[in-house]
PDB file of C-alpha atoms in Angstrom:
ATOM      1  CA  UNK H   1     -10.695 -16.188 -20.266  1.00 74.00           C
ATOM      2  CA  UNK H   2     -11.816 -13.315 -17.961  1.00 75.00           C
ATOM      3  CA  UNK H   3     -13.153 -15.486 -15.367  1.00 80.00           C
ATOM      4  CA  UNK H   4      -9.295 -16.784 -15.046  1.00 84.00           C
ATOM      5  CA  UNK H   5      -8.048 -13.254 -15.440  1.00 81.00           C
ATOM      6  CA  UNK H   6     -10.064 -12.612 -12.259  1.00 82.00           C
ATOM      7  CA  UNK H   7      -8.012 -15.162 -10.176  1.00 85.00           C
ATOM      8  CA  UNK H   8      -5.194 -13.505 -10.812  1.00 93.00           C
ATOM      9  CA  UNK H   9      -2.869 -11.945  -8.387  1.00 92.00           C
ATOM     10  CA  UNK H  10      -2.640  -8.664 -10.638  1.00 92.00           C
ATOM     11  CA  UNK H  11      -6.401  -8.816 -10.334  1.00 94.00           C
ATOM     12  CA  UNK H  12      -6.294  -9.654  -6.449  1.00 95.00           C
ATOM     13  CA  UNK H  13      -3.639  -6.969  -5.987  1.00 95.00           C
ATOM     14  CA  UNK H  14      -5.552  -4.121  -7.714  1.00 95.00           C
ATOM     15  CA  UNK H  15      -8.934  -4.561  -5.545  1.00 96.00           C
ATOM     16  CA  UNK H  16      -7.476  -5.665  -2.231  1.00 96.00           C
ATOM     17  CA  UNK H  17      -5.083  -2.378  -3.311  1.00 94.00           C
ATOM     18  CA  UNK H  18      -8.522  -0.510  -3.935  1.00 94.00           C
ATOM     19  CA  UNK H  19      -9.943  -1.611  -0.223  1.00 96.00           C
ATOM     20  CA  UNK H  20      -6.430  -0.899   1.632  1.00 94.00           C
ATOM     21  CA  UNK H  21      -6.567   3.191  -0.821  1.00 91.00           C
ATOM     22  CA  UNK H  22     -10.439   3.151   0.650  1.00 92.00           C
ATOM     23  CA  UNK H  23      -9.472   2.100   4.170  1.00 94.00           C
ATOM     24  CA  UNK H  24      -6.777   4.246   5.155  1.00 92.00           C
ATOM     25  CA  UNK H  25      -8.398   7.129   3.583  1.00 88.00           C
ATOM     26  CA  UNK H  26     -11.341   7.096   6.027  1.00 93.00           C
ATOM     27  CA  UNK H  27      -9.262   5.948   8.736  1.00 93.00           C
ATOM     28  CA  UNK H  28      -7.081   9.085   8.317  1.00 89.00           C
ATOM     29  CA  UNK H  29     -10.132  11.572   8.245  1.00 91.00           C
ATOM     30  CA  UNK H  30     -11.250   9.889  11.329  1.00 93.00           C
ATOM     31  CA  UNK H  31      -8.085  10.006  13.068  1.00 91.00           C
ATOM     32  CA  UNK H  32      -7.931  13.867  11.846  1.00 90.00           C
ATOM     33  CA  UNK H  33     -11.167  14.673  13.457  1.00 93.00           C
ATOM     34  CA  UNK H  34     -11.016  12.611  16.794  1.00 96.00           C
ATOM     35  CA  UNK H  35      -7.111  13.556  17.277  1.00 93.00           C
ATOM     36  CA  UNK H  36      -5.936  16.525  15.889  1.00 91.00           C
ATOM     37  CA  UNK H  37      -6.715  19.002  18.871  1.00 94.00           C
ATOM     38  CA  UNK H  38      -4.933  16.155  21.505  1.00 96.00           C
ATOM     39  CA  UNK H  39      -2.153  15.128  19.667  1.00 93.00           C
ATOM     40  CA  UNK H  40      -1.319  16.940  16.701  1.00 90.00           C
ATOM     41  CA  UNK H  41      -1.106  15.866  12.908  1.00 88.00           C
ATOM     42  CA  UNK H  42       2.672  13.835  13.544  1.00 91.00           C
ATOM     43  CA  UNK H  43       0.745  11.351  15.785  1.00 91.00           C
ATOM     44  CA  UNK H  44      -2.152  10.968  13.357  1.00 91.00           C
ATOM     45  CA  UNK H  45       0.154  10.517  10.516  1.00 88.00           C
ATOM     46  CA  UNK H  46       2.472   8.049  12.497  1.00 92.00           C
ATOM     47  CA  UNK H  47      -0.493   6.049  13.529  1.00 93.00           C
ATOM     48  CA  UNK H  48      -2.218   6.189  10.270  1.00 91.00           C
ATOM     49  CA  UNK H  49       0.720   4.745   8.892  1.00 92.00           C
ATOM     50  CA  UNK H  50       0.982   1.907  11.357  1.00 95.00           C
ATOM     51  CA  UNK H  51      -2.687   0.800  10.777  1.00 96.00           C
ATOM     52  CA  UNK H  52      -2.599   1.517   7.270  1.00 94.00           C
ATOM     53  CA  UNK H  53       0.574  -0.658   6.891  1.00 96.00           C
ATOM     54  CA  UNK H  54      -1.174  -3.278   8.806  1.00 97.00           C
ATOM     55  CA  UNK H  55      -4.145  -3.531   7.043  1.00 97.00           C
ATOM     56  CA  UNK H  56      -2.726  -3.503   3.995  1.00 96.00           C
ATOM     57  CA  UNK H  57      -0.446  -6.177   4.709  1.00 97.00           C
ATOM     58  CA  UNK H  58      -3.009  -8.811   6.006  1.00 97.00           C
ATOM     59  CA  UNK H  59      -5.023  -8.565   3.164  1.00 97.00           C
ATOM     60  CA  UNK H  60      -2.151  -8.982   0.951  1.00 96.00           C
ATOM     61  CA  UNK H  61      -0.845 -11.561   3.081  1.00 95.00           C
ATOM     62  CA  UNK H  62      -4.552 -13.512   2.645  1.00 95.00           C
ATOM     63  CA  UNK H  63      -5.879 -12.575  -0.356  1.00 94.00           C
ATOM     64  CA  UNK H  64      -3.478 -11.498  -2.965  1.00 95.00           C
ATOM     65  CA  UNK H  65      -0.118 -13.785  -2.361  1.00 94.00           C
ATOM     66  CA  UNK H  66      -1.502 -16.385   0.110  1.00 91.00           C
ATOM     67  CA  UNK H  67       2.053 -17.023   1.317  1.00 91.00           C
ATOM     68  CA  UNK H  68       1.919 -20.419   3.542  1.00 88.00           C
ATOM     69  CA  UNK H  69       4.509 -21.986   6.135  1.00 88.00           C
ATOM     70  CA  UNK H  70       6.262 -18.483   6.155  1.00 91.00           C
ATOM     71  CA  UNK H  71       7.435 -16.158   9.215  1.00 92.00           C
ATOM     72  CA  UNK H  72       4.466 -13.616   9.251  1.00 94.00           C
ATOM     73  CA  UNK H  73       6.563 -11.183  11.095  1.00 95.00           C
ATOM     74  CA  UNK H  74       9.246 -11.200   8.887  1.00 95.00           C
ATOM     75  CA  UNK H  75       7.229 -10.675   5.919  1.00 96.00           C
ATOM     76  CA  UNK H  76       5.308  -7.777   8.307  1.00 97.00           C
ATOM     77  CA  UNK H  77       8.832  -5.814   8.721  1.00 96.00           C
ATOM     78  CA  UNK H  78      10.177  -6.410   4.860  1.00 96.00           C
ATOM     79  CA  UNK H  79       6.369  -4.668   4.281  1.00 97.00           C
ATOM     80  CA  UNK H  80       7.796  -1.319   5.540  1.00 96.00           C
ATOM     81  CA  UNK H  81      10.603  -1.508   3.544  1.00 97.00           C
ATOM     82  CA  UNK H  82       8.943  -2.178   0.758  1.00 96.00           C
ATOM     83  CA  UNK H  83       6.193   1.183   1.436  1.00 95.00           C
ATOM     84  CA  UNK H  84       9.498   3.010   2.798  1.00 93.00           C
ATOM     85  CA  UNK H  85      10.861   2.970  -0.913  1.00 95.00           C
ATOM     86  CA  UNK H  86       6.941   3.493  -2.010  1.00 92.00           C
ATOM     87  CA  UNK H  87       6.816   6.884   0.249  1.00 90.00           C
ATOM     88  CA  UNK H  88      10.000   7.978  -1.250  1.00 94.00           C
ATOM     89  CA  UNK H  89       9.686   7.674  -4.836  1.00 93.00           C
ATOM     90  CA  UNK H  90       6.021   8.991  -4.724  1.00 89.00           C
ATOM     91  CA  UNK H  91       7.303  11.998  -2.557  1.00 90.00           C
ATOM     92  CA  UNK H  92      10.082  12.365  -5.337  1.00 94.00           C
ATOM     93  CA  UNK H  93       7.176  12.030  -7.960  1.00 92.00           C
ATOM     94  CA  UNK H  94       5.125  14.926  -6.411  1.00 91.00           C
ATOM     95  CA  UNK H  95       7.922  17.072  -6.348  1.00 93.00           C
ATOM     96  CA  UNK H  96       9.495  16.410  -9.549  1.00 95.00           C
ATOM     97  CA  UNK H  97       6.011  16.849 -11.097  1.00 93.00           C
ATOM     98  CA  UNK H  98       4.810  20.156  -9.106  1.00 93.00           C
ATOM     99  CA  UNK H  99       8.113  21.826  -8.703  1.00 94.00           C
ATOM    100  CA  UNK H 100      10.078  21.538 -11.961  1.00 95.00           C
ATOM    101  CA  UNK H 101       6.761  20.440 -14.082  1.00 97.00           C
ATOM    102  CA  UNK H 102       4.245  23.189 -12.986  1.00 96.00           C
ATOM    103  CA  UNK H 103       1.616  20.251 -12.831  1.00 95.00           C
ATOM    104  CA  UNK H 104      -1.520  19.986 -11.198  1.00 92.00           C
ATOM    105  CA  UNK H 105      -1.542  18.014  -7.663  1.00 89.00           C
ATOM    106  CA  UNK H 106      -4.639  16.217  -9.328  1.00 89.00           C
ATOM    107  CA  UNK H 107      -2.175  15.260 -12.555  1.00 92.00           C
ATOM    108  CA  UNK H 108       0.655  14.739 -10.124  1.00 90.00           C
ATOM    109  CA  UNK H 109      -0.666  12.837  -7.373  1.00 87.00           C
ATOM    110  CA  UNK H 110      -2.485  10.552 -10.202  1.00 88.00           C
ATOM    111  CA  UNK H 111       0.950   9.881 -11.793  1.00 91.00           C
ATOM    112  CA  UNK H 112       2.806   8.965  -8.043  1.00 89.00           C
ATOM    113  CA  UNK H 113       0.038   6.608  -7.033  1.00 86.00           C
ATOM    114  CA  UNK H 114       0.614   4.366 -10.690  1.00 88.00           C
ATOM    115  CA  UNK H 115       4.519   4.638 -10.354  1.00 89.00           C
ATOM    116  CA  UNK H 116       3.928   3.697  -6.609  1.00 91.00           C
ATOM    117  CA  UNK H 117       1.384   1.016  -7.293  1.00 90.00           C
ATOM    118  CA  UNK H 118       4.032  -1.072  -9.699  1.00 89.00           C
ATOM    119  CA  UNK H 119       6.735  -0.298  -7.290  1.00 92.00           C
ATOM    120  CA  UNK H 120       4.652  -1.835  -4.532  1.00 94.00           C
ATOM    121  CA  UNK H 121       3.377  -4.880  -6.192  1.00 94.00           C
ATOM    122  CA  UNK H 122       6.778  -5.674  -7.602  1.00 94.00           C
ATOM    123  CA  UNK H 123       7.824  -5.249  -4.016  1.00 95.00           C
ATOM    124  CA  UNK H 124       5.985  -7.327  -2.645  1.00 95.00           C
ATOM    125  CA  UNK H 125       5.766 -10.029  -5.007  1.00 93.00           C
ATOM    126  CA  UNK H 126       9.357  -9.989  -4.968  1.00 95.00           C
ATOM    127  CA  UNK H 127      10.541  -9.255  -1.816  1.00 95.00           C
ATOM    128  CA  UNK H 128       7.950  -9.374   1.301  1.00 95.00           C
ATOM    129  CA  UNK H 129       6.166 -12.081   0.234  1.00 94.00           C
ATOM    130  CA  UNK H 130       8.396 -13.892  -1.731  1.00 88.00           C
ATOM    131  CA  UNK H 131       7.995 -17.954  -1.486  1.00 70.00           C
ATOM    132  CA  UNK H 132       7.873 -20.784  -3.832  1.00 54.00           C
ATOM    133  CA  UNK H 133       5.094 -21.726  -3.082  1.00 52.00           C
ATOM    134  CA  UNK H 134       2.451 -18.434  -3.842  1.00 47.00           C
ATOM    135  CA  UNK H 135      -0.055 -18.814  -5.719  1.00 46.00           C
ATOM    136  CA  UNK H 136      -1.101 -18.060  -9.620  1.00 44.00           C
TER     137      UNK H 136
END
């Protein structure tokens, strides 16, 4: 019964979710320590979307959905929809929770990335991936 849990796409979507967190992290500090003095934290945080995006949605694409016989550049562009309504509702999160609450950032930025994470896996489940034909 575990062994099947762990072919799951929940499963899939929660360590492949776990790399992509891991991943853009780093890449980000990078970025910030190579770029910063030449181009100023909007280009880091423009490109460290782009990549992050990216990565995130080729290892979904491969791992976690395994959509086949679809339009890979659709799918990329209905990605950045889907992390467009992610950004907002975890931006509404933090504020809601530090500005009216009073909480933490460590409470409050643990509460945006669950809401976000559902939000994102419905999304894409449902909307940038969506095909008959995905797997289990």
């Amino acid at each position: 019964m575990f062994n099947d849990f762990l072919k799951t796409t929940p499963f899939r979507f929660l360590v492949v979710g776990f790399i992509n967190t891991l991943f853009a992290y780093f890449f980000g500090i990078v970025n910030f320590n190579l770029f910063y003095d030449l181009f100023g934290i909007i280009f880091i945080g423009i490109t460290n979307n782009i990549v992050g995006i990216t990565f995130s949605f080729v290892l979904f694409k491969l791992f976690v959905f395994k959509t086949k016989k679809t339009n890979w550049f659709h799918e990329y562009l209905r990605s950045y929809v889907v992390y467009g309504i992610k950004g907002i509702v975890g931006i509404f999160v933090l504020w809601l929770t530090i500005e009216v609450f009073g909480w933490s950032i460590y409470v409050s930025h643990a509460l945006s990335m669950i809401s976000t994470i559902l939000i994102t896996y419905k999304g894409h489940k449902s909307y940038t991936f969506k095909d008959k034909g995905y797997g289990k």
